[in-house]
Structure formats: structure tokens, C-alpha cells
Amino acid sequence: MSKTLFLGDEAVAQAALDAGLSGVYAYPGTPSTEITEFIQNSKQGRAGEVHSIWAGNEKTAMESAIGMSYAGKRAMVCMKHVGLNVAADPFMNSAITGANGGLVVVVADDPSMHSSQDEQDSRYYAKFALIPSFEPSNQQEAYDITYAAFDYSEKYNTPVLIRLTTRLSHSRSGVERKAERPQNELHLLDNKKQFILLPAIARVNYRNLLGKQDAFENESLNSPYNKYIDGDDKKMGVIASGIAYNYLMENFDGKCPYPVLKISQYPLPKKLIEKMVDECETVLVAEEGYPFIEEQVRGLLNRTGKIIGRLSGELPRDGELNPNLVAKALGLPDTYGAPVPELVVPRPPALCVGCPHIDSYNAINAAMEKYGAGKVFADIGCYTLGALPPYNAIYTTVDMGASITMAKGAADAGMRPVLAVIGDSTFTHSGMTSLLDCIYENTPVTVMILDNSTTGMTGGQDSHALGVLGEICKGLGVKEEHIHRITPLKAQHEENVALIQKELEYEGVSVIIPTRECIQTLSRRMKKQQAAKKN
Amino acid sequence: MKIDIILAGVGGQGILSIATIVGYAAVKRGMFMKQAEVHGMSQRGGDVQSHFRLSDQEIASDLIPMGKADMIISVEPMESLRYLPWLNKETGWLITNDQPFVNIPNYPDFDKLSAELDGLKNKVVINADQIAKDLGSARSANMVILGAASPYLGIPFEEIEDAVRENFARKGEDIVNTNIACLRAGREFAEKR
């Protein structure tokens, strides 16, 4: 059968479609965005046969997916690693309700923080929730595992988690597809109370979940994705999970002299690990992300001292792995080309020429000058680049929506004036409840919602707030005379600065909405229009 | 046969279409391919790179080990130098556009940059912007660069041409022809050296 070139993300998406997916729920976030976009652009997505419209945030996405599973259909929910923090409440509790239709949670971690604020490892979440998880090592496995994950979920009535990392999500390779399976029919569980997590029911469900743990481990033991590959040289054994397995094999041209335990399915298969630890003098654990396996295998006391990896220093404690780092840990010679010439300087990402945020930041800097540094609280999006020169305009970026509530906390502490900067999509993701907190107490904060009418940083997905930001703010309770739409352009600079300063002096909640379309989506829209005219 | 390539440039310069085209030709030949891309925040005018691996055997790692790349293909001169640690010091080739993309205040002196490129052992340094412009499409400089790299790819030139045709087919005959012309011009430049 012929192979199709897929990104790791796309392989997951295609597998879900082929496995009879009825709906994907997601909020865009690098490196997970392409999963949902692929489904949106698929035949089934365009025809509306599979739900694929973006959700407001990861929590609403997770809840919708649980609802679809409740109704008996197969649902997938996708997010970046920090998105799982937002979805943590429904995620943890979905382990207690269990699943009806196959429920697959795909989380793309971003070790080395290419586009993220931390490098948390989602395998801990799966262990925390006591549900099975998978860590594919290549694009074909990403496909095969996703395809099979729905069956696993339905077999054990449990949600399952698939963990991707940046280098798999965004790497392309040939993938062989399986037969298409039809979608499930609507059907409810016989036990109509399973999804009611009243304490009396939740206790029963939780014990059921605990009772499945041995079966989960047995699945891992017999999984085609966990392999014990024997080697002659028992001086060392290597446990390699996910894409770390590729980096290991790269160093040996496919044949490692040491025994290798490849891990792509959890909970960990204890028997296989025991075999390796018994057989080998030392055991190197190579894993992308936190020392999740290493910590479990060596234990708190590290009695044997024979488990090495990120905790013992053979591999770095942080950042992503690569073939060279694994070579060093194996005691192989490191390879290196010529050094980078001194004249090569960094080229950090920057706001695009013509970006509306540039004019917003110029106005913000002019307005804030007389108040001194440290009073602008920002959020997650392209506008986070306002932290870099030449703007140096913002002082905080923590999590989606934090700009408004952190500004509130600082105002509560007595700081005056405080300004929050948040994008339109981030505002509807997690900023609305923050604003409501301010309104409830009439906190003196000025909130600037930079409305570029899109989710810019992840490639221009639709924003839930399109055209209705003013109404949302009014509905939440911001006084109408303190809601302003302005146009972030050079020509309006002076009046924009004056308006920001006026609202900064107001001892209550004001919202200023600089409104101008993202230059990237604008140019794409123009191109499409021109093409339409030509035809 | 195995070829490991680092593709380099600045976000928006079209390095990924080079990968798409070579990837298409390679997969058609039944070769294995892995290509790690950069998406997300760093695309906004920052440096971007792609690890692009072709082989007639199965490929293990998505990332190329340092010191082992056969080629750097770059659409920007300073960016081509950023990845020297990946290039095989003895046998590796560097193929780059010589036209700087200046979007930072501290971009290095052009002459010093040229001198640095001159000092390399195996290289093709080409004014791809000018060649593409002369052929009527300034935006096709990436195809000139691909043409200049084509003698070292181990894929018959006609198959690369076919892949270019395939890649641009939906944009019309004119665009296909311009891109083929740019590809051939790059090839000629590399062969004449």
C-alpha cells in the first residue's frame, strides 16, 4: 500500500478520521494546532460529517468531547501541554466518569519551550488520572496508536491520552493508512448514572478505575509499541521512550549492542523493566521531557545506583534531546561541524511589518511613560513580542487570561495605574471571568483588548469574539462610557494616547479595544478575493 | 544512499516549499524521508530551519546529528552560517543565496559575511534574487537555490523538474514555467562553477 506524507499531527488526525471519529474539539496551540486544522480541511470536516469547529478554550473542548463520548460517539480533544492545565478539571473527572464512545485526549508537549512558557510533561497527568497513555516514536506509530486508541478506550470504558512532542508533531514522514471504519451510532450506557459524579457514585466509579489498573499494565506488557530488543552487551541496558528511541537507534545504524526497552505505552510494563534492571549492569533512561520513567525506576532512595539519565546528569535535566546528547550519554564520541562564526547574530521573531500591535504598543508606551516602568500586564499571543526591543512595553506573561487578573491583584495591592493587554481570542479563552472579577469589585484597571479579529500566533484561526467584543464587555457589566473602540494607526496615535491616559486616571474598570485586522489574515483574505475574481 | 540536508532561512522565505518539492521527488522514487519543521512563534520574521533527511533505508531520527549533514541549503547568507555545526566539515556542501535579508539592527557587515563564505571549502554562493528577478519572478529565488543544490541531491534533474511542475500546477502554466526557468538557471550556475 502506498504511503502518504504526514506531519505527526496530521497522522493523528487521519487516524482519528479513519477510526470513525465523530468530533474533534480543540483550542489552537503550538505544536498541536495542525491536528484540528487537518480534520477541518478533510473531506469529512468540510462536509460537516465530523465536528471540527474550534472551541473557546481547552476546558470547553474537553467537556464537549466528554459529552460526545457520553452520547456514544468517538471524540478526540487536542491541545498543547499547558492547555491541559486549563482542561485539568474535566480531564481528571473524565477518568472517574469513564468513557462511552471512544474518548482520546491528544496533548502535544513542547520540550525546550520553542513556543511555550514551560516544558511540563503530560505523562504525569495521565498517571495522575490513572488512565493509559501512549507516546508514539514516529509518524506511523502516531497513526497506528491513534487508530487503536479509540478501541482501547471503548474496551475499558476509559479516556486515554496520547502524548506527542514538538519534533514528532512537526516532522513529516510517510504513513500507511488502515481501512476506514464507520462512525458509532448514538447510544447510551446501560448504567444511566455513570456520569453523575455525586460522591456515592464517584466512589464506586473510582474503585472501578482502580480495579482496571492491572489490566492496563497487562495491555502495556503485551503492547506492540513496547518492545524488549535483546543485545549481547549487558554492561548497559537502555530504556528509550517516544522519540528518544529514534535518537538512540540513530547512533547505532539500527542495531544497538545493548538490550533496549522501547516504551510507547503506559502504565509502565513492570516485568520488562525488571528484566532489564536484573540483566544489565547499568540502565540508561532516555526520555523526551521530564525524568518520568527514570524517577519511577530508580525510586526515591536510588538504592541500586545503576539507573542513569537526566537525574544522574548523563543527560541534561532540561530541554529536548537529540542524537548528540544521547551519543554522549552512551559514551560514544560526540560529533560537531565547524563552530558558528562570530559574526552570526540572533534573529529573534518580531511583529510583522504593518502589524496593528505595533501601533498599539507605540500608543501604550507613550501613555505609560509618565507612570514609570512595571505597570503593564500582558498575555499569551503574538503581542507577547511586545516584551522585546524596540517596545519593551510589557512586564508579565504567565497564562491565558492572567493579564487582567494579575493587573487586578496589583491594583488591589495599591498599584496605580495598571494596564492589562490581552488579545481578542485570549480574552474569550480565559479573560472574561477575569474581567468579571474586576467589575464585581469595580477595580481600577484599564484593559486593552487588542482585536485583530483572529487567533494570530497559531496561524489565523477564527476568534470567538469576532465583532462582539464590545457587547461582551457591556454584558459583563463594564459601563458603556468606559468601553472604547480605537483604530491602531499612526494617524490616530495622539488621540489614542490621550484616551488611554484618560481611562488610566479613572478609578474603575475601563476597556479599550484597538481594532484592526491581523496583517497576515488580511493578506490571505486579499489573495483569496483576487483569485476568486480571476476565476 | 542517504542525504541529510539542513534547510535555512528567515520565516516566510519559502524554505518549506524546497522541502516539499524534493520530498515529493524522493518519495516518488520510493525513498524514505523525514522532515522536521519549525512552526509557531519563531516563524514571525525569526530564523527558521528544517532538518530534511532522505535515504533508501529506514531513517531513525527526525533530527540530523551535528557534524553529519551533507548539505546546508539556505535562502539567506547569514542564516546559512548559523548551521555550520551540523555540516560535515570534510564532505559537506553549503549552497546559499548571497542576498542578505536585513530585519535586525545589528546585521553583520556584508563584506565580512562574504569573506566568511569565501573561506568555506565546498560551497555554491549565488545571487538567487537577481536571477529570479531577471526571469520575471522575484519570489522564486528559492527555486534558483534548489536548482543550484540539485547536482548534489542524487535525484535525476528531470524528476526534480517534474516535482516543481506538480507543486505549482494549480497556480497555472505561467507560474510553472517561471519556476522551471529559475530551477534551470540555478542548476546551470552550479554546473558552470
PDB file of N, CA, C and O in Angstrom, chain A residues 354-383:
ATOM      1  N   GLY A 354       3.638  46.260   9.518  1.00  0.00           N
ATOM      2  CA  GLY A 354       2.226  46.597   9.326  1.00  0.00           C
ATOM      3  C   GLY A 354       1.303  45.992  10.368  1.00  0.00           C
ATOM      4  O   GLY A 354       0.084  46.166  10.312  1.00  0.00           O
ATOM      5  N   CYS A 355       1.874  45.280  11.352  1.00  0.00           N
ATOM      6  CA  CYS A 355       1.056  44.644  12.395  1.00  0.00           C
ATOM      7  C   CYS A 355       0.367  45.708  13.260  1.00  0.00           C
ATOM      8  O   CYS A 355       1.002  46.660  13.706  1.00  0.00           O
ATOM      9  N   PRO A 356      -0.930  45.554  13.523  1.00  0.00           N
ATOM     10  CA  PRO A 356      -1.631  46.545  14.351  1.00  0.00           C
ATOM     11  C   PRO A 356      -1.077  46.641  15.774  1.00  0.00           C
ATOM     12  O   PRO A 356      -1.173  47.710  16.396  1.00  0.00           O
ATOM     13  N   HIS A 357      -0.487  45.547  16.284  1.00  0.00           N
ATOM     14  CA  HIS A 357       0.052  45.590  17.651  1.00  0.00           C
ATOM     15  C   HIS A 357       1.175  46.625  17.781  1.00  0.00           C
ATOM     16  O   HIS A 357       1.399  47.168  18.854  1.00  0.00           O
ATOM     17  N   ILE A 358       1.898  46.872  16.685  1.00  0.00           N
ATOM     18  CA  ILE A 358       2.992  47.856  16.731  1.00  0.00           C
ATOM     19  C   ILE A 358       2.433  49.215  17.117  1.00  0.00           C
ATOM     20  O   ILE A 358       2.948  49.886  18.024  1.00  0.00           O
ATOM     21  N   ASP A 359       1.336  49.604  16.465  1.00  0.00           N
ATOM     22  CA  ASP A 359       0.739  50.912  16.772  1.00  0.00           C
ATOM     23  C   ASP A 359       0.138  50.924  18.173  1.00  0.00           C
ATOM     24  O   ASP A 359       0.195  51.942  18.862  1.00  0.00           O
ATOM     25  N   SER A 360      -0.423  49.793  18.584  1.00  0.00           N
ATOM     26  CA  SER A 360      -0.970  49.723  19.948  1.00  0.00           C
ATOM     27  C   SER A 360       0.145  49.909  20.973  1.00  0.00           C
ATOM     28  O   SER A 360       0.001  50.661  21.938  1.00  0.00           O
ATOM     29  N   TYR A 361       1.283  49.231  20.750  1.00  0.00           N
ATOM     30  CA  TYR A 361       2.385  49.350  21.716  1.00  0.00           C
ATOM     31  C   TYR A 361       3.017  50.737  21.696  1.00  0.00           C
ATOM     32  O   TYR A 361       3.431  51.243  22.744  1.00  0.00           O
ATOM     33  N   ASN A 362       3.089  51.366  20.521  1.00  0.00           N
ATOM     34  CA  ASN A 362       3.608  52.737  20.483  1.00  0.00           C
ATOM     35  C   ASN A 362       2.718  53.654  21.313  1.00  0.00           C
ATOM     36  O   ASN A 362       3.214  54.502  22.067  1.00  0.00           O
ATOM     37  N   ALA A 363       1.399  53.472  21.201  1.00  0.00           N
ATOM     38  CA  ALA A 363       0.473  54.299  21.985  1.00  0.00           C
ATOM     39  C   ALA A 363       0.588  53.976  23.473  1.00  0.00           C
ATOM     40  O   ALA A 363       0.601  54.876  24.319  1.00  0.00           O
ATOM     41  N   ILE A 364       0.693  52.685  23.801  1.00  0.00           N
ATOM     42  CA  ILE A 364       0.801  52.275  25.211  1.00  0.00           C
ATOM     43  C   ILE A 364       2.072  52.859  25.833  1.00  0.00           C
ATOM     44  O   ILE A 364       2.049  53.427  26.932  1.00  0.00           O
ATOM     45  N   ASN A 365       3.190  52.749  25.111  1.00  0.00           N
ATOM     46  CA  ASN A 365       4.453  53.270  25.655  1.00  0.00           C
ATOM     47  C   ASN A 365       4.381  54.777  25.884  1.00  0.00           C
ATOM     48  O   ASN A 365       4.853  55.272  26.911  1.00  0.00           O
ATOM     49  N   ALA A 366       3.777  55.500  24.940  1.00  0.00           N
ATOM     50  CA  ALA A 366       3.664  56.962  25.102  1.00  0.00           C
ATOM     51  C   ALA A 366       2.764  57.284  26.290  1.00  0.00           C
ATOM     52  O   ALA A 366       3.067  58.165  27.104  1.00  0.00           O
ATOM     53  N   ALA A 367       1.656  56.525  26.420  1.00  0.00           N
ATOM     54  CA  ALA A 367       0.707  56.801  27.507  1.00  0.00           C
ATOM     55  C   ALA A 367       1.288  56.452  28.872  1.00  0.00           C
ATOM     56  O   ALA A 367       1.013  57.113  29.870  1.00  0.00           O
ATOM     57  N   MET A 368       2.114  55.413  28.943  1.00  0.00           N
ATOM     58  CA  MET A 368       2.618  54.932  30.231  1.00  0.00           C
ATOM     59  C   MET A 368       3.897  55.627  30.679  1.00  0.00           C
ATOM     60  O   MET A 368       4.321  55.439  31.827  1.00  0.00           O
ATOM     61  N   GLU A 369       4.505  56.388  29.783  1.00  0.00           N
ATOM     62  CA  GLU A 369       5.828  56.953  30.073  1.00  0.00           C
ATOM     63  C   GLU A 369       5.868  57.679  31.409  1.00  0.00           C
ATOM     64  O   GLU A 369       6.770  57.475  32.219  1.00  0.00           O
ATOM     65  N   LYS A 370       4.854  58.509  31.677  1.00  0.00           N
ATOM     66  CA  LYS A 370       4.910  59.335  32.891  1.00  0.00           C
ATOM     67  C   LYS A 370       4.656  58.535  34.173  1.00  0.00           C
ATOM     68  O   LYS A 370       4.879  59.021  35.266  1.00  0.00           O
ATOM     69  N   TYR A 371       4.169  57.286  34.026  1.00  0.00           N
ATOM     70  CA  TYR A 371       3.871  56.492  35.225  1.00  0.00           C
ATOM     71  C   TYR A 371       5.020  55.572  35.639  1.00  0.00           C
ATOM     72  O   TYR A 371       4.959  54.926  36.676  1.00  0.00           O
ATOM     73  N   GLY A 372       6.040  55.488  34.798  1.00  0.00           N
ATOM     74  CA  GLY A 372       7.179  54.632  35.148  1.00  0.00           C
ATOM     75  C   GLY A 372       6.977  53.187  34.738  1.00  0.00           C
ATOM     76  O   GLY A 372       5.884  52.786  34.328  1.00  0.00           O
ATOM     77  N   ALA A 373       8.047  52.392  34.894  1.00  0.00           N
ATOM     78  CA  ALA A 373       8.060  51.013  34.392  1.00  0.00           C
ATOM     79  C   ALA A 373       7.243  50.070  35.278  1.00  0.00           C
ATOM     80  O   ALA A 373       6.934  50.388  36.425  1.00  0.00           O
ATOM     81  N   GLY A 374       6.884  48.925  34.711  1.00  0.00           N
ATOM     82  CA  GLY A 374       6.372  47.810  35.524  1.00  0.00           C
ATOM     83  C   GLY A 374       4.875  47.760  35.716  1.00  0.00           C
ATOM     84  O   GLY A 374       4.395  46.988  36.549  1.00  0.00           O
ATOM     85  N   LYS A 375       4.119  48.536  34.952  1.00  0.00           N
ATOM     86  CA  LYS A 375       2.674  48.595  35.225  1.00  0.00           C
ATOM     87  C   LYS A 375       1.804  48.049  34.091  1.00  0.00           C
ATOM     88  O   LYS A 375       0.603  48.274  34.086  1.00  0.00           O
ATOM     89  N   VAL A 376       2.437  47.353  33.154  1.00  0.00           N
ATOM     90  CA  VAL A 376       1.662  46.765  32.052  1.00  0.00           C
ATOM     91  C   VAL A 376       1.720  45.240  32.148  1.00  0.00           C
ATOM     92  O   VAL A 376       2.795  44.643  32.145  1.00  0.00           O
ATOM     93  N   PHE A 377       0.548  44.621  32.248  1.00  0.00           N
ATOM     94  CA  PHE A 377       0.422  43.167  32.410  1.00  0.00           C
ATOM     95  C   PHE A 377      -0.079  42.584  31.093  1.00  0.00           C
ATOM     96  O   PHE A 377      -1.136  42.979  30.622  1.00  0.00           O
ATOM     97  N   ALA A 378       0.681  41.664  30.524  1.00  0.00           N
ATOM     98  CA  ALA A 378       0.287  41.168  29.201  1.00  0.00           C
ATOM     99  C   ALA A 378      -0.085  39.693  29.241  1.00  0.00           C
ATOM    100  O   ALA A 378      -0.189  39.085  30.314  1.00  0.00           O
ATOM    101  N   ASP A 379      -0.285  39.141  28.087  1.00  0.00           N
ATOM    102  CA  ASP A 379      -0.871  37.804  27.998  1.00  0.00           C
ATOM    103  C   ASP A 379      -0.187  36.994  26.900  1.00  0.00           C
ATOM    104  O   ASP A 379       0.903  37.340  26.448  1.00  0.00           O
ATOM    105  N   ILE A 380      -0.849  35.925  26.451  1.00  0.00           N
ATOM    106  CA  ILE A 380      -0.237  34.975  25.518  1.00  0.00           C
ATOM    107  C   ILE A 380      -0.741  35.229  24.099  1.00  0.00           C
ATOM    108  O   ILE A 380      -1.937  35.150  23.838  1.00  0.00           O
ATOM    109  N   GLY A 381       0.186  35.521  23.193  1.00  0.00           N
ATOM    110  CA  GLY A 381      -0.172  35.740  21.794  1.00  0.00           C
ATOM    111  C   GLY A 381       0.984  36.407  21.087  1.00  0.00           C
ATOM    112  O   GLY A 381       2.050  36.594  21.678  1.00  0.00           O
ATOM    113  N   CYS A 382       0.791  36.783  19.819  1.00  0.00           N
ATOM    114  CA  CYS A 382       1.853  37.499  19.098  1.00  0.00           C
ATOM    115  C   CYS A 382       2.308  38.719  19.888  1.00  0.00           C
ATOM    116  O   CYS A 382       3.475  39.083  19.888  1.00  0.00           O
ATOM    117  N   TYR A 383       1.355  39.375  20.556  1.00  0.00           N
ATOM    118  CA  TYR A 383       1.655  40.633  21.257  1.00  0.00           C
ATOM    119  C   TYR A 383       2.573  40.417  22.453  1.00  0.00           C
ATOM    120  O   TYR A 383       3.028  41.391  23.053  1.00  0.00           O
TER     121      TYR A 383
END
